[in-house]
PDB file of C-alpha atoms and ligand atoms in Angstrom:
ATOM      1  CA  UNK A  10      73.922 -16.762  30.907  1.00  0.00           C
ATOM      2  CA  UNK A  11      73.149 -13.057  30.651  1.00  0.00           C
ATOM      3  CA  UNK A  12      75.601 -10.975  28.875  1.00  0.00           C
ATOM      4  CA  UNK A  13      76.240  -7.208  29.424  1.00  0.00           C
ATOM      5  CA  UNK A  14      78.250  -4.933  27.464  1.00  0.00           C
ATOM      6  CA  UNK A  15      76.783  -1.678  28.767  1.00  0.00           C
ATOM      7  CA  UNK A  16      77.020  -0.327  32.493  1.00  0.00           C
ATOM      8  CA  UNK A  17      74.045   0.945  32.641  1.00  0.00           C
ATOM      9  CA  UNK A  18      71.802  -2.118  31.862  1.00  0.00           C
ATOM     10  CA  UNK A  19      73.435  -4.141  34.198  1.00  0.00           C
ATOM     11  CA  UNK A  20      73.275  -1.839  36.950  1.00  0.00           C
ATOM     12  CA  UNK A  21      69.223  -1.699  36.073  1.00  0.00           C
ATOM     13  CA  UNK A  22      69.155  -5.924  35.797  1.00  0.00           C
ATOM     14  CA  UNK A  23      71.153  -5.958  39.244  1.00  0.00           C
ATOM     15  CA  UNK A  24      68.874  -3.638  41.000  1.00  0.00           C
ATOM     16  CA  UNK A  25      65.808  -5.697  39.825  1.00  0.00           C
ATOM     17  CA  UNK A  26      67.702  -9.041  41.133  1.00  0.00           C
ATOM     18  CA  UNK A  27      68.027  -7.266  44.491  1.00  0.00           C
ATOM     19  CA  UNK A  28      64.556  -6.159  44.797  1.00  0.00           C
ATOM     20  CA  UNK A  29      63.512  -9.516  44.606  1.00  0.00           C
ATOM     21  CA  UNK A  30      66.290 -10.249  47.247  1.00  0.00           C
ATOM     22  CA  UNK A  31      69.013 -12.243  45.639  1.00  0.00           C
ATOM     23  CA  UNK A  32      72.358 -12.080  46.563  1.00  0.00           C
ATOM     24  CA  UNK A  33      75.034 -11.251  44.223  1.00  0.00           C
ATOM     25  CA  UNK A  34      78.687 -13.183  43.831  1.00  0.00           C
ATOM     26  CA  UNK A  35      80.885 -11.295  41.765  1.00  0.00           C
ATOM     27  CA  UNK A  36      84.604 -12.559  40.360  1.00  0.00           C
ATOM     28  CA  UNK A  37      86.242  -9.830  38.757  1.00  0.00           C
ATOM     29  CA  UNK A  38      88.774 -11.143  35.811  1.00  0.00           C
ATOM     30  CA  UNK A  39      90.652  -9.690  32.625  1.00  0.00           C
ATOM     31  CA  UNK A  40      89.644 -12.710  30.652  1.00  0.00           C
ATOM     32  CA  UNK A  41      91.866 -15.359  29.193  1.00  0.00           C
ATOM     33  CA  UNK A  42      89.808 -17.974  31.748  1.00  0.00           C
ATOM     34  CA  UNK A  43      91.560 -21.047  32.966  1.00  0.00           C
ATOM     35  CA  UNK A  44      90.620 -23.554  35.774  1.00  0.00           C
ATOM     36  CA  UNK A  45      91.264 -21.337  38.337  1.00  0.00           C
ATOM     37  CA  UNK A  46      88.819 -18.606  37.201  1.00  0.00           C
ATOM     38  CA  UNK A  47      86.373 -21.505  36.430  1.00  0.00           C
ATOM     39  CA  UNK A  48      86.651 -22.672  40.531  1.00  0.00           C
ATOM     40  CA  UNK A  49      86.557 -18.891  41.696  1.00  0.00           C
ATOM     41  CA  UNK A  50      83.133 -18.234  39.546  1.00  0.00           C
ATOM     42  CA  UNK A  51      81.704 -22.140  40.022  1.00  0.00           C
ATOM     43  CA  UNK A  52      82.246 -21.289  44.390  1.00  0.00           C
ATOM     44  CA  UNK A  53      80.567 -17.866  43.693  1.00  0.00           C
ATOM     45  CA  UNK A  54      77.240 -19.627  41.859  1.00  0.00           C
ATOM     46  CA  UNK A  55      77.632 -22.009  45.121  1.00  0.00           C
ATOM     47  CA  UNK A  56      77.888 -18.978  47.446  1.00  0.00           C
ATOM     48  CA  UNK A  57      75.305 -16.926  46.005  1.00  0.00           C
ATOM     49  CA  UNK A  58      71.730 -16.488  44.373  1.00  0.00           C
ATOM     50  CA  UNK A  59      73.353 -15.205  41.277  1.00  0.00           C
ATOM     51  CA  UNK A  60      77.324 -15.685  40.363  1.00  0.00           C
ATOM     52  CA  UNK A  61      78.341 -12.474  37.863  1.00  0.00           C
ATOM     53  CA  UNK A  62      82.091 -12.208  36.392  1.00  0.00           C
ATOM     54  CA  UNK A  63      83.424  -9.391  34.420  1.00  0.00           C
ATOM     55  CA  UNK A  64      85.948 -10.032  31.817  1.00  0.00           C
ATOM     56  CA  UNK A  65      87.938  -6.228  31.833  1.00  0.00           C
ATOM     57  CA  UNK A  66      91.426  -6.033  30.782  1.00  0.00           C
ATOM     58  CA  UNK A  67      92.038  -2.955  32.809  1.00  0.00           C
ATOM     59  CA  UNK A  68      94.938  -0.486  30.639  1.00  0.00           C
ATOM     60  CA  UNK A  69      95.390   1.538  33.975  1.00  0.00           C
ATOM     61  CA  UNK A  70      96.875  -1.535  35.859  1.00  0.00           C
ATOM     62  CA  UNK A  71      99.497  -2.056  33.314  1.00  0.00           C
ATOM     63  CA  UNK A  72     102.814  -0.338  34.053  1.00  0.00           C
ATOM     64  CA  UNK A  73     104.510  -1.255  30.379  1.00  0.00           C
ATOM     65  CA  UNK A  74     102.444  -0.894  27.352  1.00  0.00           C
ATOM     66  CA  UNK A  75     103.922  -3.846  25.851  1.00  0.00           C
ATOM     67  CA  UNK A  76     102.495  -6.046  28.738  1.00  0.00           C
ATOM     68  CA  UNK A  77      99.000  -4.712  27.707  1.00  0.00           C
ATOM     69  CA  UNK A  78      99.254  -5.166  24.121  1.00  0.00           C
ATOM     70  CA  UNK A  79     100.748  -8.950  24.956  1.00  0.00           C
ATOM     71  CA  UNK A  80      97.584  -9.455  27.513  1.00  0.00           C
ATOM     72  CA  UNK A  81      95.408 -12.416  25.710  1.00  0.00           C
ATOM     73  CA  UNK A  82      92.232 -11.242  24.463  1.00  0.00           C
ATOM     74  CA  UNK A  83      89.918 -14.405  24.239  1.00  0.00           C
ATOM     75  CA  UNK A  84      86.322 -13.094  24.902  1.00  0.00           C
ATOM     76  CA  UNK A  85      84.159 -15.615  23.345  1.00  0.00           C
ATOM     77  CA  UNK A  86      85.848 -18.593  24.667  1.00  0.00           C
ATOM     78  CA  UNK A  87      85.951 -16.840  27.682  1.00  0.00           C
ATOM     79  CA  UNK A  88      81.815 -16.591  27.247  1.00  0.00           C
ATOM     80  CA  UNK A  89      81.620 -20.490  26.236  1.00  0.00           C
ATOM     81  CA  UNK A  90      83.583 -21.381  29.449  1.00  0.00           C
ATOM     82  CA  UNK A  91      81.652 -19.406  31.447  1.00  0.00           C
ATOM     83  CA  UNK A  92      78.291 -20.803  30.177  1.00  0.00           C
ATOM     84  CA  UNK A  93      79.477 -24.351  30.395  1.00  0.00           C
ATOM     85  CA  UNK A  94      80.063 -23.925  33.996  1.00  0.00           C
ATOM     86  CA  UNK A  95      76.596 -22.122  34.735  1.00  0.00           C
ATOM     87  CA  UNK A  96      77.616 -18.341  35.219  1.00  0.00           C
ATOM     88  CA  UNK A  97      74.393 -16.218  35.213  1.00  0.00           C
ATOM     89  CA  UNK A  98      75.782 -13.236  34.195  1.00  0.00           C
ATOM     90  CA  UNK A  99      78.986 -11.489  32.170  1.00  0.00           C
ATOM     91  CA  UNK A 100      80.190  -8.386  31.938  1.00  0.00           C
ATOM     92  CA  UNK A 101      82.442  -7.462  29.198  1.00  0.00           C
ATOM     93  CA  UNK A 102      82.804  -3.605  29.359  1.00  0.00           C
ATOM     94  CA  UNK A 103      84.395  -1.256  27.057  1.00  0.00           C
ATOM     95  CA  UNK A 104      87.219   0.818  28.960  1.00  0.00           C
ATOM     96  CA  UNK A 105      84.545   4.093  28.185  1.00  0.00           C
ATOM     97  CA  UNK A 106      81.927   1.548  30.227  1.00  0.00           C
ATOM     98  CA  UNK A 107      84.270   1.509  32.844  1.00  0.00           C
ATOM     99  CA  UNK A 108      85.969   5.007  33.080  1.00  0.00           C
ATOM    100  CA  UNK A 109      82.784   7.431  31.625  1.00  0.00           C
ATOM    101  CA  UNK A 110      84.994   9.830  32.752  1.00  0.00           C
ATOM    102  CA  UNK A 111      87.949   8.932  31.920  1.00  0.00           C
ATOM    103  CA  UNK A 112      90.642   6.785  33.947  1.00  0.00           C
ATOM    104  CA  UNK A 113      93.004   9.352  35.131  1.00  0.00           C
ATOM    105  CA  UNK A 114      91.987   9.979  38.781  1.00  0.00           C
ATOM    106  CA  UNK A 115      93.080   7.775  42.054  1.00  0.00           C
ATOM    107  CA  UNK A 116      91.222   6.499  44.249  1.00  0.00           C
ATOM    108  CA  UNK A 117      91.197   7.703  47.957  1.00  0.00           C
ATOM    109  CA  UNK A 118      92.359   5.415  50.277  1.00  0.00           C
ATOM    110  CA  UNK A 119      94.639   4.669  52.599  1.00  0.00           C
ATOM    111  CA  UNK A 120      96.095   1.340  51.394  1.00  0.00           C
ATOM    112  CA  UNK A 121      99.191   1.239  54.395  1.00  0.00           C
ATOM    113  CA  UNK A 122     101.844   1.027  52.312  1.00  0.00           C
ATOM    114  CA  UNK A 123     100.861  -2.340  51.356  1.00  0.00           C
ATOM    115  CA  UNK A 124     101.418  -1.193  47.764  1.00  0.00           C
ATOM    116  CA  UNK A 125     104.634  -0.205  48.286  1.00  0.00           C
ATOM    117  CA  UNK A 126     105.952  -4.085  48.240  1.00  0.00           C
ATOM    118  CA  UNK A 127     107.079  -6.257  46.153  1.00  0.00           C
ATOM    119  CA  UNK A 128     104.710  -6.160  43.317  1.00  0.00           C
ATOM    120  CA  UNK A 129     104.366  -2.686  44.155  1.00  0.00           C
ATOM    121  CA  UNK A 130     108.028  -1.978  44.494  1.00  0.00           C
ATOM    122  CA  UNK A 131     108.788  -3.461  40.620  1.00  0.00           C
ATOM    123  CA  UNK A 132     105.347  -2.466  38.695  1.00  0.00           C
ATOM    124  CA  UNK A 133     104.569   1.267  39.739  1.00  0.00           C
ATOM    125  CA  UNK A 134     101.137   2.443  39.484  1.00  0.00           C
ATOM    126  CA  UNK A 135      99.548  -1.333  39.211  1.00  0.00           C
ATOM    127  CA  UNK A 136      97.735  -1.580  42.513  1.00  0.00           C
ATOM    128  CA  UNK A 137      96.580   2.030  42.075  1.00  0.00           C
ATOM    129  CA  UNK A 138      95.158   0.655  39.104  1.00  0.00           C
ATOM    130  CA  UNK A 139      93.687  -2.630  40.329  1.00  0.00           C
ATOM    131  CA  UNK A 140      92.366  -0.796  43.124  1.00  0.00           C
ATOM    132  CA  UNK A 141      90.467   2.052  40.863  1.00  0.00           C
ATOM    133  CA  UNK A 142      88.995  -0.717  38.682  1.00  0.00           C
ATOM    134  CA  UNK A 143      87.995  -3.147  41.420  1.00  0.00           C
ATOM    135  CA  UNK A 144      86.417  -0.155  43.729  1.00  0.00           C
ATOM    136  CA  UNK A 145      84.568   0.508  40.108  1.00  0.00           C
ATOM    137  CA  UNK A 146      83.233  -2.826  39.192  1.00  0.00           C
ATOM    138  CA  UNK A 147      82.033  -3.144  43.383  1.00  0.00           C
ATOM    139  CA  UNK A 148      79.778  -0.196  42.695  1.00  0.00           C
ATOM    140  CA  UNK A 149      78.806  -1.402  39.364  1.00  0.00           C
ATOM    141  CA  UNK A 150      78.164  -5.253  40.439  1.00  0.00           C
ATOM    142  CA  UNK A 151      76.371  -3.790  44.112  1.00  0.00           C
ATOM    143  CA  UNK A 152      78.062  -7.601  44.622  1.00  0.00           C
ATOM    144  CA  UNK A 153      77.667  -8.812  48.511  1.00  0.00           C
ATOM    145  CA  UNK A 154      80.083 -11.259  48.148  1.00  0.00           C
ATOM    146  CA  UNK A 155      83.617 -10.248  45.877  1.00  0.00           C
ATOM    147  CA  UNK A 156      85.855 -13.874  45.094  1.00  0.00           C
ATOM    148  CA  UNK A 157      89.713 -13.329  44.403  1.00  0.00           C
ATOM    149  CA  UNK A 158      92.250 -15.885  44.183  1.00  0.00           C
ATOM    150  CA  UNK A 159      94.891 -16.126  47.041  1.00  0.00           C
ATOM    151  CA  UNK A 160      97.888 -16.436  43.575  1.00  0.00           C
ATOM    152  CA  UNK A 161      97.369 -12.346  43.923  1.00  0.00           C
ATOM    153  CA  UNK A 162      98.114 -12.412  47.573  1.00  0.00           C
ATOM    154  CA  UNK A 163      99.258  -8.808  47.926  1.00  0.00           C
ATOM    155  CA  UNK A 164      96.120  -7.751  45.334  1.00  0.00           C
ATOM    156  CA  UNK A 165      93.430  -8.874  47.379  1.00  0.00           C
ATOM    157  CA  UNK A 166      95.182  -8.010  51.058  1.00  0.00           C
ATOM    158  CA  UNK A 167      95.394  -4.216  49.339  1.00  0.00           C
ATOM    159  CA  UNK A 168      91.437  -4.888  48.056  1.00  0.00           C
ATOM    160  CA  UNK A 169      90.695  -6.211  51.832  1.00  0.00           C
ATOM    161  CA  UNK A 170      92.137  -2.709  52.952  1.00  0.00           C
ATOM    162  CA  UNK A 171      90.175  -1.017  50.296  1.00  0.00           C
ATOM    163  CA  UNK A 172      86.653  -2.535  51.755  1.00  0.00           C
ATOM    164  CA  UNK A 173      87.723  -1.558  55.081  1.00  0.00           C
ATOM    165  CA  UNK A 174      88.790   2.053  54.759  1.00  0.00           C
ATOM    166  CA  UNK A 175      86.395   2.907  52.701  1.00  0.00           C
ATOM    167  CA  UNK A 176      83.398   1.204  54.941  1.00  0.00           C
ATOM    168  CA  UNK A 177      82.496  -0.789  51.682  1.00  0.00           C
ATOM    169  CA  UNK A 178      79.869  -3.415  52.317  1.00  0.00           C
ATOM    170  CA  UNK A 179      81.202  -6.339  50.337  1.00  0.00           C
ATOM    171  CA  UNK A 180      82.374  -9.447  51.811  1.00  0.00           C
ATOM    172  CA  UNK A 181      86.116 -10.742  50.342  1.00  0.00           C
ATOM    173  CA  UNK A 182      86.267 -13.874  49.904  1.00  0.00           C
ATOM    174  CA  UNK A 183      89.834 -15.450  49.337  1.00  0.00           C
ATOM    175  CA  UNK A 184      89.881 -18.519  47.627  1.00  0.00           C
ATOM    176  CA  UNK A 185      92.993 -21.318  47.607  1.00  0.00           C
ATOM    177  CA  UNK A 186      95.838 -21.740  44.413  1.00  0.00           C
ATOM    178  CA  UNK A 187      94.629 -23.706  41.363  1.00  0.00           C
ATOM    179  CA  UNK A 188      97.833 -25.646  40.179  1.00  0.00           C
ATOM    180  CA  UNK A 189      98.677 -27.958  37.344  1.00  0.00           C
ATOM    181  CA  UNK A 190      99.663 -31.318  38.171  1.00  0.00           C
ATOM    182  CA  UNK A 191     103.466 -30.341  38.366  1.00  0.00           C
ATOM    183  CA  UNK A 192     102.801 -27.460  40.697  1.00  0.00           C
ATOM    184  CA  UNK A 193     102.700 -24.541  38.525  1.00  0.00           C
ATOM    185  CA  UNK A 194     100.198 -22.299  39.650  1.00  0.00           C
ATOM    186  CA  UNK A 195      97.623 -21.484  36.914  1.00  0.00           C
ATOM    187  CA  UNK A 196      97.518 -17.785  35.394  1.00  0.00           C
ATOM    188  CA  UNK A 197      96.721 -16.506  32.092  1.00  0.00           C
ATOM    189  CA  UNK A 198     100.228 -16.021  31.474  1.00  0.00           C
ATOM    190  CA  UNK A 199     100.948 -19.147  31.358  1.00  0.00           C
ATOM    191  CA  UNK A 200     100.034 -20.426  27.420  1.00  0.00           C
ATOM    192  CA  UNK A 201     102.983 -17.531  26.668  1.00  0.00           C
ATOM    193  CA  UNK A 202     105.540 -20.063  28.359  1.00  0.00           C
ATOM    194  CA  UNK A 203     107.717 -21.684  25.898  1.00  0.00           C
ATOM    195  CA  UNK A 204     107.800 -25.206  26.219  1.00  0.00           C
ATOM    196  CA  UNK A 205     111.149 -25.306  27.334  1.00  0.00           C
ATOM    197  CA  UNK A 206     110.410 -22.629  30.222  1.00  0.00           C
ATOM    198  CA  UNK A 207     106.839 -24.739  31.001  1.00  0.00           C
ATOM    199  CA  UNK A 208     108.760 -28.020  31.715  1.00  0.00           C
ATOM    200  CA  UNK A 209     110.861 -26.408  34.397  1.00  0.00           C
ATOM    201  CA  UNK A 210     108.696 -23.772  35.354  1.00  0.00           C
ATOM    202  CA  UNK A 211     107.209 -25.626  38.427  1.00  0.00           C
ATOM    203  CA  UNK A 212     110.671 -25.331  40.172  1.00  0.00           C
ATOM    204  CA  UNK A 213     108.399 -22.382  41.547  1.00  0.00           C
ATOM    205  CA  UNK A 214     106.213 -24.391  43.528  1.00  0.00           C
ATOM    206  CA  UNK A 215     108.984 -26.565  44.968  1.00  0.00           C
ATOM    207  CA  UNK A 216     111.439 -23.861  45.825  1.00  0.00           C
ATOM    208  CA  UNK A 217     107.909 -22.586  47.837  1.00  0.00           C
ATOM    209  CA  UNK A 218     107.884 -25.995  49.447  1.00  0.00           C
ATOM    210  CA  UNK A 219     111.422 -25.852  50.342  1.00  0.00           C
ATOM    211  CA  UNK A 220     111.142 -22.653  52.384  1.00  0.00           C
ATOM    212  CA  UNK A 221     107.936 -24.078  54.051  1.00  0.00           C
ATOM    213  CA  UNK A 222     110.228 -27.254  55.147  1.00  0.00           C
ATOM    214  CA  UNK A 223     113.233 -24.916  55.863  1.00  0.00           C
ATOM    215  CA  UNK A 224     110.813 -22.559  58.325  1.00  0.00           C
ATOM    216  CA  UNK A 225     109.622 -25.709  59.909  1.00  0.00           C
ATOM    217  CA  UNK A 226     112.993 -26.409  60.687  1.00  0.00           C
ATOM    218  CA  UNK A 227     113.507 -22.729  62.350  1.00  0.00           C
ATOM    219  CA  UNK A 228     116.077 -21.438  59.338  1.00  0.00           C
ATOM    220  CA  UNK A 229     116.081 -17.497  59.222  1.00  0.00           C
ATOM    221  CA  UNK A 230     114.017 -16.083  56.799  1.00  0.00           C
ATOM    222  CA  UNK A 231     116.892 -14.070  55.146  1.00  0.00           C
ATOM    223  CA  UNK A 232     118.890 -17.024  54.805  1.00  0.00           C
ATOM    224  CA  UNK A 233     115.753 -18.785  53.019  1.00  0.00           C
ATOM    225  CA  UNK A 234     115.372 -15.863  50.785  1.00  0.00           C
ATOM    226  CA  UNK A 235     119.127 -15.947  49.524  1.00  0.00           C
ATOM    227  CA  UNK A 236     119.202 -19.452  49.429  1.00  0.00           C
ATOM    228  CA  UNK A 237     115.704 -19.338  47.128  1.00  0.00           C
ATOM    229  CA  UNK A 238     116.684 -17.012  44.855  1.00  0.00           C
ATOM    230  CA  UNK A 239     119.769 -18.760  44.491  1.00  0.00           C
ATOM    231  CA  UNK A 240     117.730 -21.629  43.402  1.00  0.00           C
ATOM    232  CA  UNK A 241     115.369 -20.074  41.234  1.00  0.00           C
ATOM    233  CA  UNK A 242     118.372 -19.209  38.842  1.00  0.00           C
ATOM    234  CA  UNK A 243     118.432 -21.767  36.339  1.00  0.00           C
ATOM    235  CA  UNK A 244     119.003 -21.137  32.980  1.00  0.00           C
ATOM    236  CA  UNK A 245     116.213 -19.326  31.337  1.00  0.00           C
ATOM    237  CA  UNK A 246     115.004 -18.130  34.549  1.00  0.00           C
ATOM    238  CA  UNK A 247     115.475 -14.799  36.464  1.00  0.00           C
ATOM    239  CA  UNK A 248     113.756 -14.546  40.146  1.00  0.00           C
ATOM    240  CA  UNK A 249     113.126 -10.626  40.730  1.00  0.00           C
ATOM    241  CA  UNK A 250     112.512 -10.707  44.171  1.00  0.00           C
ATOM    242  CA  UNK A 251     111.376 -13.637  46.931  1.00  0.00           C
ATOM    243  CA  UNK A 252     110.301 -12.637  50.205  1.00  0.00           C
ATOM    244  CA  UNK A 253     109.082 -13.857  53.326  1.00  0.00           C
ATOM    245  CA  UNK A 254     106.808 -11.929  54.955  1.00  0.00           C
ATOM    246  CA  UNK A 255     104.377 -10.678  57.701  1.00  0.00           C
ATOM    247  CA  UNK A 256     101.272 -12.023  55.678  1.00  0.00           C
ATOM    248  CA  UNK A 257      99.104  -8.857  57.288  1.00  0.00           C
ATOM    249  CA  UNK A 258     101.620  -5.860  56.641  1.00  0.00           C
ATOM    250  CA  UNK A 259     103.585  -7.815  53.787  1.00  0.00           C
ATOM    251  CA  UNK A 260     106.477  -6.178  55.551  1.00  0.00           C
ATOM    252  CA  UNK A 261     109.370  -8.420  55.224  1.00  0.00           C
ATOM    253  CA  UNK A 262     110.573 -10.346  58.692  1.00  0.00           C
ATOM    254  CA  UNK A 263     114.192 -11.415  60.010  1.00  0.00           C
ATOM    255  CA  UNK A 264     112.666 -13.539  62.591  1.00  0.00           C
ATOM    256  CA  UNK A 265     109.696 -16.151  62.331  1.00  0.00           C
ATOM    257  CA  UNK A 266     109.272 -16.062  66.077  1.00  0.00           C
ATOM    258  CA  UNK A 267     106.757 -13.394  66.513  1.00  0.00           C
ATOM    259  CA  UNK A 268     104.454 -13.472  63.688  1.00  0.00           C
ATOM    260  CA  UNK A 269     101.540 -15.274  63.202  1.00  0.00           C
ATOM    261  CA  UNK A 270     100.927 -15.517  59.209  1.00  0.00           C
ATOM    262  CA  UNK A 271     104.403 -15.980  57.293  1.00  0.00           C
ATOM    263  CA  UNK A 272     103.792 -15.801  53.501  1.00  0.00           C
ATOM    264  CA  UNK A 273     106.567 -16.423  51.418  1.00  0.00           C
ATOM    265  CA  UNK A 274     105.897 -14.543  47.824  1.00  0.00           C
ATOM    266  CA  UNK A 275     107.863 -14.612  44.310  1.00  0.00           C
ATOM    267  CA  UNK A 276     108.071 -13.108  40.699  1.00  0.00           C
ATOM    268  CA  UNK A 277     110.055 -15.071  38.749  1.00  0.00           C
ATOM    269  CA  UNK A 278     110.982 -14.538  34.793  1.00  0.00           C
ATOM    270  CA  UNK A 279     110.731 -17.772  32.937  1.00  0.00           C
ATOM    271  CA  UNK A 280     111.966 -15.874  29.424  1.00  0.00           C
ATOM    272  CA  UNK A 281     109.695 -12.476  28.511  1.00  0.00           C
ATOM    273  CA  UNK A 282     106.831 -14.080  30.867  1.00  0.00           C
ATOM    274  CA  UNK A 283     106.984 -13.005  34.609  1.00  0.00           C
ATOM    275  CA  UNK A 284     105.291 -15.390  36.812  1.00  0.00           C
ATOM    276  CA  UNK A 285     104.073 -15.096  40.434  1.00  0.00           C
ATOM    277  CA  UNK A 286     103.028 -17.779  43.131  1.00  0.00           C
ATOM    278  CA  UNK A 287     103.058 -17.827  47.328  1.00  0.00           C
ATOM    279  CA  UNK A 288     102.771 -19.831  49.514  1.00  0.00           C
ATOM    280  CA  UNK A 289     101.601 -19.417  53.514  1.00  0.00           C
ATOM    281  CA  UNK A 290     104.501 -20.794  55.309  1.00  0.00           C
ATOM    282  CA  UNK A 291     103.017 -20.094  58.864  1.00  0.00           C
ATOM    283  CA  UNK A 292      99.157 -19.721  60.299  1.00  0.00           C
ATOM    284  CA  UNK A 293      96.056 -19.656  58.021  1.00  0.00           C
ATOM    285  CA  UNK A 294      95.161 -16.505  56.105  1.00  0.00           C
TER     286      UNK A 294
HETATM  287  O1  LIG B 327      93.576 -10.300  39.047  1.00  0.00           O
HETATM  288  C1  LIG B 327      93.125  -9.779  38.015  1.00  0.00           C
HETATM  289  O2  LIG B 327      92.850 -10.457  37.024  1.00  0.00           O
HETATM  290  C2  LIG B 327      92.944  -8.272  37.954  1.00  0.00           C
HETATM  291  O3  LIG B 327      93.933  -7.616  38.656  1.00  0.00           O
HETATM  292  C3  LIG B 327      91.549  -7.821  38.420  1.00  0.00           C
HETATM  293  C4  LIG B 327      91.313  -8.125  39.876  1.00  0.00           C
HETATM  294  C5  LIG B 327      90.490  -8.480  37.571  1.00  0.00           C
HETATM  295  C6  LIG B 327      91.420  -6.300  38.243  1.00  0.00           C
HETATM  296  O4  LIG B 327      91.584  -5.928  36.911  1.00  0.00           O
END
């Protein structure tokens, strides 16, 4: 494996790669790598001549500084990980590598209020974040194939947007939940869990079943949402929002009838560490 700390190197190595007509797989990350990173890069090497993954914990997606500061930095187990599963290239930026010119411009796009959900509704400014950095390590990586995890399922429907409106020619490629045996879905967050939070933290994924079983059965989604967060309140636990929604405009829907990809999405506090996880209740993404 080929690391890169500077921009301008790998841009040069990439360009060299592509003149001898290898495609590029890129899986963009901010580090602290678990299994599900590991199954996004390993499909990427499958995918593509050359699998590249950046390890960038991005400040301008962060909407409380104490979040950042908290944000695991684990770089050169990151790199070991990464090795041992045949990456061919890293990038591990400094935030100057990234933002030359500094980090405090927005990108242009017209994202259809699909920002303005959930996520979007309780962390201001984080998708205009995600999508400035991911637009930036696109150009950088020249990738023809980008692999995001479907646990961020409002991240990469705003980064499908992104590639559309802005004519980008990069091919998103949306790969299934990693979970631990319990259910829990994987996420760098997760080593903050107490222990006492861990052992009841995959109420999550069931509550996500439940709705699944209770749209089978034709219950409204705003009954399933009250009922969920009901359940989600255990002690220890604080569900911020759960909603079931049209899995294209992530608008929330009264009535399953209609649409053709339900997604049923939740942020859940387990103590100081919020957790999210979804689940497609209807259709295939
Ligand atoms: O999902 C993440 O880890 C980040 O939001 C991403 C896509 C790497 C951008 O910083």
């Amino acid at each position: 494996m080929k690391t890169f700390y500077k921009t301008s190197e790998l841009v040069k190595h990439i360009k060299e790669l592509k003149a001898q007509g290898k495609t590029i797989g890129f899986t963009p990350t901010m580090g602290a790598l678990h299994n599900g990173h590991f199954t996004l890069v390993k499909r990427t090497g499958e995918e593509n001549d050359i699998s590249v993954c950046s390890v960038f914990v991005n400040p301008t997606q962060f909407n409380a500084a104490s979040d950042l500061d908290k944000y695991p930095r684990t770089l050169e187990s990151d790199a070991a990980g990464l090795e041992s599963i045949g990456c061919d290239i890293l990038y591990a930026p400094t935030e100057e590598e990234i933002y030359p010119n500094g980090s405090d411009y927005e990108v242009e796009v017209d994202l259809n209020d699909l920002d303005k959900e959930m996520e979007g509704a309780h962390r201001p400014g984080h998708f205009e974040g995600v999508v400035q950095v991911v637009k930036r390590l696109i150009e950088v990586t020249s990738c023809d194939k980008l692999y995001m995890g479907q646990k961020d399922f409002q991240q990469f429907t705003i980064i499908r947007q992104m590639i559309k409106d802005l004519n980008i020619d990069t091919e998103l490629v949306v790969c299934p939940i990693v979970r631990d045996e319990d259910g829990l879905a994987q996420s760098s967050r997760n080593v903050r869990l107490l222990p006492k939070h861990r052992k009841k933290a995959s109420i999550i994924h069931r509550v996500l079943e439940q709705a699944q079983q209770w749209i089978n059965e034709g219950r409204s989604p705003i009954e399933i949402t009250y009922k969920a967060m009901e359940y989600l309140e255990i002690p220890g636990f604080k569900p911020e929002y759960f909603d079931i929604v049209d899995g294209k405009t992530l608008k929330k829907i009264t009535s399953s009838e209609k649409v053709d990809l339900i997604v049923a999405c939740t942020a859940v506090w387990a103590g100081d560490v919020r957790l999210i996880d979804n689940m497609v209740l209807k259709g295939t993404l």
